[in-house]
Amino acid sequence: MSQSHYLRRNSPKFRSFPAGKCIFKQGDSGTTMYLVLSGKVELRVDGRVVETVGEGGVVGEMSMIDRAPRAATAVAVDDCTLTPIGQKQFSDLVQRSPDFSMQIMKTIADRLRRMNDRYHHMKAVAADDIGQAALSKSEDSKH
């Protein structure tokens, strides 16, 4: 059973956000996570888009686990409808449903892997740029 199934079944509340509306900001305290029912939400770190989450995805789950400030800003890409899940409801779902817990852990692991892949790609591109610059400088000094 998917995390969206558990959240839809256990939360009758919905919130609508128009395109461009900030859902939460990086550094804010996190007391709610959201299931994306429709639309898309961008996650931004220091103003840079790091992921776009669509229907069935969740945002804000990390703060539910560690209660640390938000690691990213969430912004509605287009008009979207979200289901808010508060800390108590999240804790209840984790305790009652191992499948839900596994889905949340999978979401976090998938995001971490994608961020890790992006980091290694950027590192390789930067190393290649440095190598190309050094080669150009070497070529220039020969002439």
Short mmCIF file of N, CA and C in Angstrom, two decimals:
data_model
loop_
_atom_site.label_atom_id
_atom_site.label_comp_id
_atom_site.label_asym_id
_atom_site.label_seq_id
_atom_site.Cartn_x
_atom_site.Cartn_y
_atom_site.Cartn_z
N MET A 1 0.84 -1.17 0.00
CA MET A 1 0.00 0.00 0.00
C MET A 1 0.89 1.25 0.00
N SER A 2 0.60 2.22 -0.82
CA SER A 2 1.46 3.40 -0.95
C SER A 2 1.23 4.40 0.18
N GLN A 3 2.22 5.28 0.36
CA GLN A 3 2.09 6.30 1.40
C GLN A 3 0.92 7.21 1.09
N SER A 4 0.66 7.48 -0.20
CA SER A 4 -0.45 8.36 -0.53
C SER A 4 -1.79 7.73 -0.13
N HIS A 5 -1.90 6.40 -0.24
CA HIS A 5 -3.13 5.73 0.18
C HIS A 5 -3.36 5.93 1.68
N TYR A 6 -2.33 5.71 2.49
CA TYR A 6 -2.46 5.90 3.93
C TYR A 6 -2.83 7.33 4.27
N LEU A 7 -2.17 8.26 3.62
CA LEU A 7 -2.42 9.66 3.96
C LEU A 7 -3.80 10.11 3.51
N ARG A 8 -4.23 9.69 2.34
CA ARG A 8 -5.57 10.07 1.88
C ARG A 8 -6.64 9.49 2.79
N ARG A 9 -6.45 8.25 3.19
CA ARG A 9 -7.44 7.57 4.03
C ARG A 9 -7.49 8.18 5.43
N ASN A 10 -6.36 8.66 5.92
CA ASN A 10 -6.27 9.11 7.31
C ASN A 10 -6.30 10.62 7.49
N SER A 11 -6.47 11.39 6.45
CA SER A 11 -6.52 12.84 6.59
C SER A 11 -7.59 13.42 5.68
N PRO A 12 -8.69 13.85 6.25
CA PRO A 12 -9.77 14.43 5.43
C PRO A 12 -9.51 15.87 5.03
N LYS A 13 -8.42 16.49 5.55
CA LYS A 13 -8.16 17.90 5.29
C LYS A 13 -7.40 18.07 3.96
N PHE A 14 -7.65 19.20 3.33
CA PHE A 14 -6.95 19.56 2.10
C PHE A 14 -6.62 21.05 2.16
N ARG A 15 -5.51 21.41 1.54
CA ARG A 15 -5.16 22.83 1.42
C ARG A 15 -4.80 23.10 -0.03
N SER A 16 -5.28 24.20 -0.54
CA SER A 16 -4.98 24.60 -1.92
C SER A 16 -3.95 25.71 -1.91
N PHE A 17 -3.02 25.64 -2.85
CA PHE A 17 -1.98 26.66 -3.00
C PHE A 17 -1.95 27.08 -4.47
N PRO A 18 -2.06 28.38 -4.75
CA PRO A 18 -1.95 28.83 -6.14
C PRO A 18 -0.50 28.76 -6.62
N ALA A 19 -0.32 28.73 -7.91
CA ALA A 19 1.02 28.70 -8.50
C ALA A 19 1.85 29.85 -7.95
N GLY A 20 3.08 29.53 -7.57
CA GLY A 20 4.01 30.53 -7.06
C GLY A 20 3.94 30.74 -5.55
N LYS A 21 2.95 30.17 -4.89
CA LYS A 21 2.78 30.35 -3.44
C LYS A 21 3.78 29.49 -2.67
N CYS A 22 4.40 30.10 -1.67
CA CYS A 22 5.33 29.39 -0.80
C CYS A 22 4.53 28.55 0.20
N ILE A 23 4.86 27.27 0.28
CA ILE A 23 4.18 26.36 1.21
C ILE A 23 4.90 26.38 2.56
N PHE A 24 6.22 26.31 2.52
CA PHE A 24 7.04 26.52 3.71
C PHE A 24 8.42 26.97 3.26
N LYS A 25 9.16 27.59 4.20
CA LYS A 25 10.47 28.16 3.87
C LYS A 25 11.60 27.39 4.55
N GLN A 26 12.72 27.33 3.85
CA GLN A 26 13.94 26.76 4.41
C GLN A 26 14.24 27.47 5.73
N GLY A 27 14.53 26.70 6.77
CA GLY A 27 14.84 27.27 8.07
C GLY A 27 13.65 27.38 9.01
N ASP A 28 12.41 27.32 8.46
CA ASP A 28 11.23 27.34 9.31
C ASP A 28 11.17 26.08 10.16
N SER A 29 10.46 26.17 11.30
CA SER A 29 10.24 24.94 12.07
C SER A 29 9.24 24.09 11.29
N GLY A 30 9.42 22.80 11.38
CA GLY A 30 8.57 21.89 10.61
C GLY A 30 7.65 21.08 11.49
N THR A 31 6.37 21.38 11.43
CA THR A 31 5.40 20.65 12.23
C THR A 31 4.39 19.92 11.37
N THR A 32 4.52 20.06 10.05
CA THR A 32 3.56 19.47 9.12
C THR A 32 4.30 18.98 7.88
N MET A 33 3.90 17.81 7.38
CA MET A 33 4.35 17.37 6.06
C MET A 33 3.12 17.39 5.15
N TYR A 34 3.33 17.28 3.86
CA TYR A 34 2.22 17.39 2.92
C TYR A 34 2.30 16.29 1.87
N LEU A 35 1.13 15.73 1.56
CA LEU A 35 0.97 14.82 0.43
C LEU A 35 0.46 15.66 -0.73
N VAL A 36 1.10 15.54 -1.89
CA VAL A 36 0.67 16.28 -3.08
C VAL A 36 -0.46 15.48 -3.74
N LEU A 37 -1.67 16.04 -3.69
CA LEU A 37 -2.83 15.39 -4.32
C LEU A 37 -2.95 15.76 -5.79
N SER A 38 -2.63 17.02 -6.10
CA SER A 38 -2.64 17.47 -7.50
C SER A 38 -1.65 18.61 -7.63
N GLY A 39 -1.13 18.78 -8.83
CA GLY A 39 -0.15 19.82 -9.09
C GLY A 39 1.27 19.37 -8.81
N LYS A 40 2.18 20.34 -8.80
CA LYS A 40 3.60 20.06 -8.56
C LYS A 40 4.16 21.08 -7.58
N VAL A 41 5.13 20.60 -6.79
CA VAL A 41 5.79 21.44 -5.79
C VAL A 41 7.29 21.37 -6.02
N GLU A 42 7.93 22.54 -6.10
CA GLU A 42 9.39 22.59 -6.20
C GLU A 42 9.99 22.65 -4.82
N LEU A 43 11.08 21.92 -4.63
CA LEU A 43 11.88 22.03 -3.42
C LEU A 43 13.13 22.81 -3.79
N ARG A 44 13.40 23.88 -3.05
CA ARG A 44 14.53 24.76 -3.33
C ARG A 44 15.43 24.86 -2.11
N VAL A 45 16.72 24.73 -2.34
CA VAL A 45 17.71 24.91 -1.29
C VAL A 45 18.55 26.12 -1.67
N ASP A 46 18.57 27.11 -0.80
CA ASP A 46 19.28 28.37 -1.07
C ASP A 46 18.86 28.97 -2.41
N GLY A 47 17.57 28.87 -2.71
CA GLY A 47 17.01 29.45 -3.92
C GLY A 47 17.15 28.60 -5.17
N ARG A 48 17.85 27.50 -5.08
CA ARG A 48 18.10 26.64 -6.25
C ARG A 48 17.17 25.42 -6.22
N VAL A 49 16.48 25.16 -7.33
CA VAL A 49 15.56 24.02 -7.41
C VAL A 49 16.38 22.73 -7.36
N VAL A 50 16.04 21.87 -6.38
CA VAL A 50 16.74 20.59 -6.26
C VAL A 50 15.83 19.41 -6.61
N GLU A 51 14.52 19.64 -6.60
CA GLU A 51 13.60 18.56 -6.94
C GLU A 51 12.22 19.13 -7.19
N THR A 52 11.45 18.45 -8.05
CA THR A 52 10.05 18.77 -8.26
C THR A 52 9.24 17.53 -7.88
N VAL A 53 8.27 17.72 -7.00
CA VAL A 53 7.46 16.62 -6.48
C VAL A 53 6.06 16.73 -7.06
N GLY A 54 5.58 15.64 -7.63
CA GLY A 54 4.25 15.62 -8.24
C GLY A 54 3.24 14.83 -7.43
N GLU A 55 2.12 14.57 -8.04
CA GLU A 55 1.01 13.87 -7.41
C GLU A 55 1.45 12.56 -6.75
N GLY A 56 1.04 12.37 -5.51
CA GLY A 56 1.40 11.17 -4.77
C GLY A 56 2.68 11.29 -3.97
N GLY A 57 3.46 12.35 -4.24
CA GLY A 57 4.70 12.56 -3.51
C GLY A 57 4.46 13.31 -2.21
N VAL A 58 5.48 13.35 -1.38
CA VAL A 58 5.37 14.08 -0.11
C VAL A 58 6.50 15.10 0.00
N VAL A 59 6.23 16.17 0.75
CA VAL A 59 7.23 17.19 1.06
C VAL A 59 7.13 17.50 2.55
N GLY A 60 8.26 17.82 3.15
CA GLY A 60 8.28 18.20 4.55
C GLY A 60 8.44 17.04 5.51
N GLU A 61 8.70 15.85 4.99
CA GLU A 61 8.77 14.65 5.84
C GLU A 61 9.99 14.62 6.74
N MET A 62 11.09 15.24 6.33
CA MET A 62 12.30 15.18 7.15
C MET A 62 12.09 15.85 8.51
N SER A 63 11.42 16.98 8.51
CA SER A 63 11.19 17.69 9.77
C SER A 63 10.26 16.91 10.70
N MET A 64 9.46 16.04 10.15
CA MET A 64 8.58 15.21 10.98
C MET A 64 9.40 14.18 11.75
N ILE A 65 10.51 13.78 11.19
CA ILE A 65 11.34 12.75 11.79
C ILE A 65 12.33 13.35 12.79
N ASP A 66 13.06 14.38 12.37
CA ASP A 66 14.11 14.91 13.25
C ASP A 66 13.74 16.22 13.95
N ARG A 67 12.62 16.79 13.58
CA ARG A 67 12.13 18.05 14.17
C ARG A 67 13.12 19.20 14.03
N ALA A 68 14.00 19.08 13.08
CA ALA A 68 14.95 20.14 12.77
C ALA A 68 14.27 21.15 11.83
N PRO A 69 14.85 22.34 11.69
CA PRO A 69 14.28 23.31 10.76
C PRO A 69 14.22 22.76 9.34
N ARG A 70 13.33 23.30 8.55
CA ARG A 70 13.15 22.87 7.16
C ARG A 70 14.46 22.96 6.40
N ALA A 71 14.79 21.91 5.66
CA ALA A 71 16.02 21.86 4.87
C ALA A 71 15.85 22.55 3.52
N ALA A 72 14.60 22.78 3.12
CA ALA A 72 14.33 23.38 1.81
C ALA A 72 13.09 24.25 1.89
N THR A 73 12.92 25.06 0.86
CA THR A 73 11.70 25.83 0.67
C THR A 73 10.83 25.07 -0.32
N ALA A 74 9.54 25.00 -0.06
CA ALA A 74 8.60 24.34 -0.97
C ALA A 74 7.69 25.41 -1.59
N VAL A 75 7.61 25.39 -2.93
CA VAL A 75 6.82 26.38 -3.66
C VAL A 75 5.93 25.66 -4.67
N ALA A 76 4.66 26.05 -4.72
CA ALA A 76 3.74 25.48 -5.71
C ALA A 76 4.17 25.91 -7.11
N VAL A 77 4.41 24.94 -7.98
CA VAL A 77 4.78 25.24 -9.37
C VAL A 77 3.55 25.68 -10.13
N ASP A 78 2.47 24.97 -9.92
CA ASP A 78 1.18 25.33 -10.49
C ASP A 78 0.14 25.22 -9.37
N ASP A 79 -1.11 25.50 -9.67
CA ASP A 79 -2.13 25.36 -8.64
C ASP A 79 -2.08 23.93 -8.12
N CYS A 80 -2.04 23.77 -6.82
CA CYS A 80 -1.97 22.41 -6.28
C CYS A 80 -2.82 22.25 -5.04
N THR A 81 -3.15 21.00 -4.78
CA THR A 81 -3.91 20.63 -3.60
C THR A 81 -3.05 19.66 -2.79
N LEU A 82 -2.92 19.96 -1.50
CA LEU A 82 -2.08 19.16 -0.62
C LEU A 82 -2.88 18.71 0.59
N THR A 83 -2.50 17.57 1.14
CA THR A 83 -3.06 17.09 2.39
C THR A 83 -2.03 17.31 3.48
N PRO A 84 -2.33 18.15 4.47
CA PRO A 84 -1.38 18.35 5.57
C PRO A 84 -1.45 17.19 6.56
N ILE A 85 -0.29 16.78 7.05
CA ILE A 85 -0.19 15.72 8.05
C ILE A 85 0.63 16.28 9.21
N GLY A 86 -0.01 16.43 10.37
CA GLY A 86 0.65 16.97 11.54
C GLY A 86 1.51 15.92 12.24
N GLN A 87 2.27 16.37 13.21
CA GLN A 87 3.21 15.49 13.92
C GLN A 87 2.52 14.31 14.59
N LYS A 88 1.39 14.55 15.27
CA LYS A 88 0.69 13.46 15.96
C LYS A 88 0.18 12.43 14.97
N GLN A 89 -0.44 12.89 13.89
CA GLN A 89 -0.97 11.96 12.89
C GLN A 89 0.17 11.18 12.24
N PHE A 90 1.29 11.86 11.96
CA PHE A 90 2.45 11.18 11.38
C PHE A 90 2.95 10.09 12.33
N SER A 91 3.10 10.42 13.61
CA SER A 91 3.56 9.44 14.60
C SER A 91 2.62 8.25 14.69
N ASP A 92 1.31 8.52 14.67
CA ASP A 92 0.32 7.43 14.71
C ASP A 92 0.46 6.52 13.49
N LEU A 93 0.63 7.11 12.31
CA LEU A 93 0.78 6.31 11.09
C LEU A 93 2.05 5.46 11.13
N VAL A 94 3.14 6.05 11.62
CA VAL A 94 4.40 5.31 11.71
C VAL A 94 4.25 4.11 12.65
N GLN A 95 3.58 4.31 13.76
CA GLN A 95 3.40 3.22 14.74
C GLN A 95 2.44 2.15 14.25
N ARG A 96 1.41 2.53 13.52
CA ARG A 96 0.40 1.57 13.09
C ARG A 96 0.74 0.87 11.78
N SER A 97 1.59 1.48 10.98
CA SER A 97 1.79 0.94 9.64
C SER A 97 3.26 0.86 9.25
N PRO A 98 3.85 -0.32 9.35
CA PRO A 98 5.24 -0.49 8.91
C PRO A 98 5.40 -0.15 7.41
N ASP A 99 4.37 -0.42 6.61
CA ASP A 99 4.45 -0.10 5.17
C ASP A 99 4.59 1.40 4.95
N PHE A 100 3.81 2.18 5.72
CA PHE A 100 3.90 3.63 5.63
C PHE A 100 5.31 4.08 5.99
N SER A 101 5.83 3.55 7.09
CA SER A 101 7.18 3.90 7.54
C SER A 101 8.21 3.60 6.47
N MET A 102 8.10 2.44 5.85
CA MET A 102 9.04 2.05 4.80
C MET A 102 8.94 3.00 3.60
N GLN A 103 7.73 3.42 3.25
CA GLN A 103 7.56 4.34 2.12
C GLN A 103 8.21 5.69 2.41
N ILE A 104 8.08 6.18 3.63
CA ILE A 104 8.71 7.45 4.00
C ILE A 104 10.23 7.30 3.94
N MET A 105 10.75 6.19 4.48
CA MET A 105 12.20 5.96 4.43
C MET A 105 12.68 5.84 2.99
N LYS A 106 11.90 5.20 2.13
CA LYS A 106 12.26 5.08 0.72
C LYS A 106 12.30 6.45 0.05
N THR A 107 11.33 7.30 0.36
CA THR A 107 11.30 8.66 -0.20
C THR A 107 12.58 9.40 0.18
N ILE A 108 12.95 9.32 1.44
CA ILE A 108 14.15 10.02 1.91
C ILE A 108 15.40 9.43 1.27
N ALA A 109 15.48 8.10 1.20
CA ALA A 109 16.65 7.45 0.58
C ALA A 109 16.77 7.81 -0.89
N ASP A 110 15.64 7.81 -1.61
CA ASP A 110 15.66 8.17 -3.03
C ASP A 110 16.15 9.60 -3.23
N ARG A 111 15.68 10.53 -2.40
CA ARG A 111 16.12 11.93 -2.51
C ARG A 111 17.60 12.05 -2.20
N LEU A 112 18.06 11.34 -1.19
CA LEU A 112 19.48 11.38 -0.84
C LEU A 112 20.34 10.84 -1.97
N ARG A 113 19.91 9.75 -2.59
CA ARG A 113 20.67 9.18 -3.72
C ARG A 113 20.71 10.16 -4.90
N ARG A 114 19.57 10.79 -5.20
CA ARG A 114 19.56 11.77 -6.31
C ARG A 114 20.48 12.95 -6.00
N MET A 115 20.45 13.43 -4.76
CA MET A 115 21.34 14.54 -4.38
C MET A 115 22.80 14.11 -4.48
N ASN A 116 23.10 12.90 -4.05
CA ASN A 116 24.45 12.37 -4.13
C ASN A 116 24.90 12.26 -5.59
N ASP A 117 24.02 11.77 -6.45
CA ASP A 117 24.35 11.67 -7.89
C ASP A 117 24.62 13.06 -8.46
N ARG A 118 23.78 14.06 -8.11
CA ARG A 118 23.99 15.43 -8.60
C ARG A 118 25.32 15.99 -8.11
N TYR A 119 25.65 15.73 -6.87
CA TYR A 119 26.91 16.21 -6.29
C TYR A 119 28.09 15.62 -7.06
N HIS A 120 28.07 14.31 -7.29
CA HIS A 120 29.19 13.68 -8.01
C HIS A 120 29.27 14.15 -9.46
N HIS A 121 28.12 14.39 -10.07
CA HIS A 121 28.12 14.92 -11.44
C HIS A 121 28.73 16.33 -11.46
N MET A 122 28.31 17.18 -10.52
CA MET A 122 28.84 18.55 -10.48
C MET A 122 30.34 18.53 -10.18
N LYS A 123 30.76 17.63 -9.32
CA LYS A 123 32.17 17.51 -8.98
C LYS A 123 32.98 17.09 -10.22
N ALA A 124 32.45 16.14 -11.00
CA ALA A 124 33.13 15.70 -12.22
C ALA A 124 33.20 16.82 -13.25
N VAL A 125 32.11 17.57 -13.39
CA VAL A 125 32.09 18.69 -14.35
C VAL A 125 33.10 19.74 -13.92
N ALA A 126 33.15 20.05 -12.63
CA ALA A 126 34.10 21.05 -12.14
C ALA A 126 35.53 20.59 -12.37
N ALA A 127 35.82 19.32 -12.13
CA ALA A 127 37.17 18.79 -12.34
C ALA A 127 37.53 18.86 -13.82
N ASP A 128 36.58 18.56 -14.69
CA ASP A 128 36.82 18.64 -16.13
C ASP A 128 37.08 20.08 -16.54
N ASP A 129 36.30 21.03 -15.99
CA ASP A 129 36.51 22.45 -16.30
C ASP A 129 37.89 22.91 -15.86
N ILE A 130 38.34 22.47 -14.67
CA ILE A 130 39.66 22.83 -14.18
C ILE A 130 40.73 22.25 -15.08
N GLY A 131 40.53 21.00 -15.49
CA GLY A 131 41.49 20.36 -16.40
C GLY A 131 41.56 21.07 -17.74
N GLN A 132 40.43 21.47 -18.28
CA GLN A 132 40.39 22.19 -19.56
C GLN A 132 41.07 23.54 -19.43
N ALA A 133 40.84 24.23 -18.31
CA ALA A 133 41.47 25.54 -18.09
C ALA A 133 42.98 25.39 -17.98
N ALA A 134 43.44 24.37 -17.29
CA ALA A 134 44.87 24.14 -17.15
C ALA A 134 45.49 23.82 -18.51
N LEU A 135 44.79 23.02 -19.31
CA LEU A 135 45.28 22.67 -20.63
C LEU A 135 45.36 23.90 -21.51
N SER A 136 44.34 24.76 -21.47
CA SER A 136 44.35 26.00 -22.25
C SER A 136 45.50 26.90 -21.83
N LYS A 137 45.73 27.01 -20.54
CA LYS A 137 46.80 27.85 -20.04
C LYS A 137 48.16 27.30 -20.50
N SER A 138 48.29 25.99 -20.49
CA SER A 138 49.52 25.35 -20.93
C SER A 138 49.74 25.61 -22.42
N GLU A 139 48.68 25.49 -23.19
CA GLU A 139 48.75 25.73 -24.63
C GLU A 139 49.12 27.19 -24.91
N ASP A 140 48.51 28.12 -24.16
CA ASP A 140 48.78 29.54 -24.34
C ASP A 140 50.23 29.90 -24.03
N SER A 141 50.78 29.24 -23.01
CA SER A 141 52.17 29.56 -22.62
C SER A 141 53.17 29.03 -23.64
N LYS A 142 52.78 28.10 -24.48
CA LYS A 142 53.68 27.57 -25.51
C LYS A 142 53.80 28.52 -26.69
N HIS A 143 52.80 29.40 -26.83
CA HIS A 143 52.79 30.28 -28.00
C HIS A 143 53.38 31.60 -27.73
#
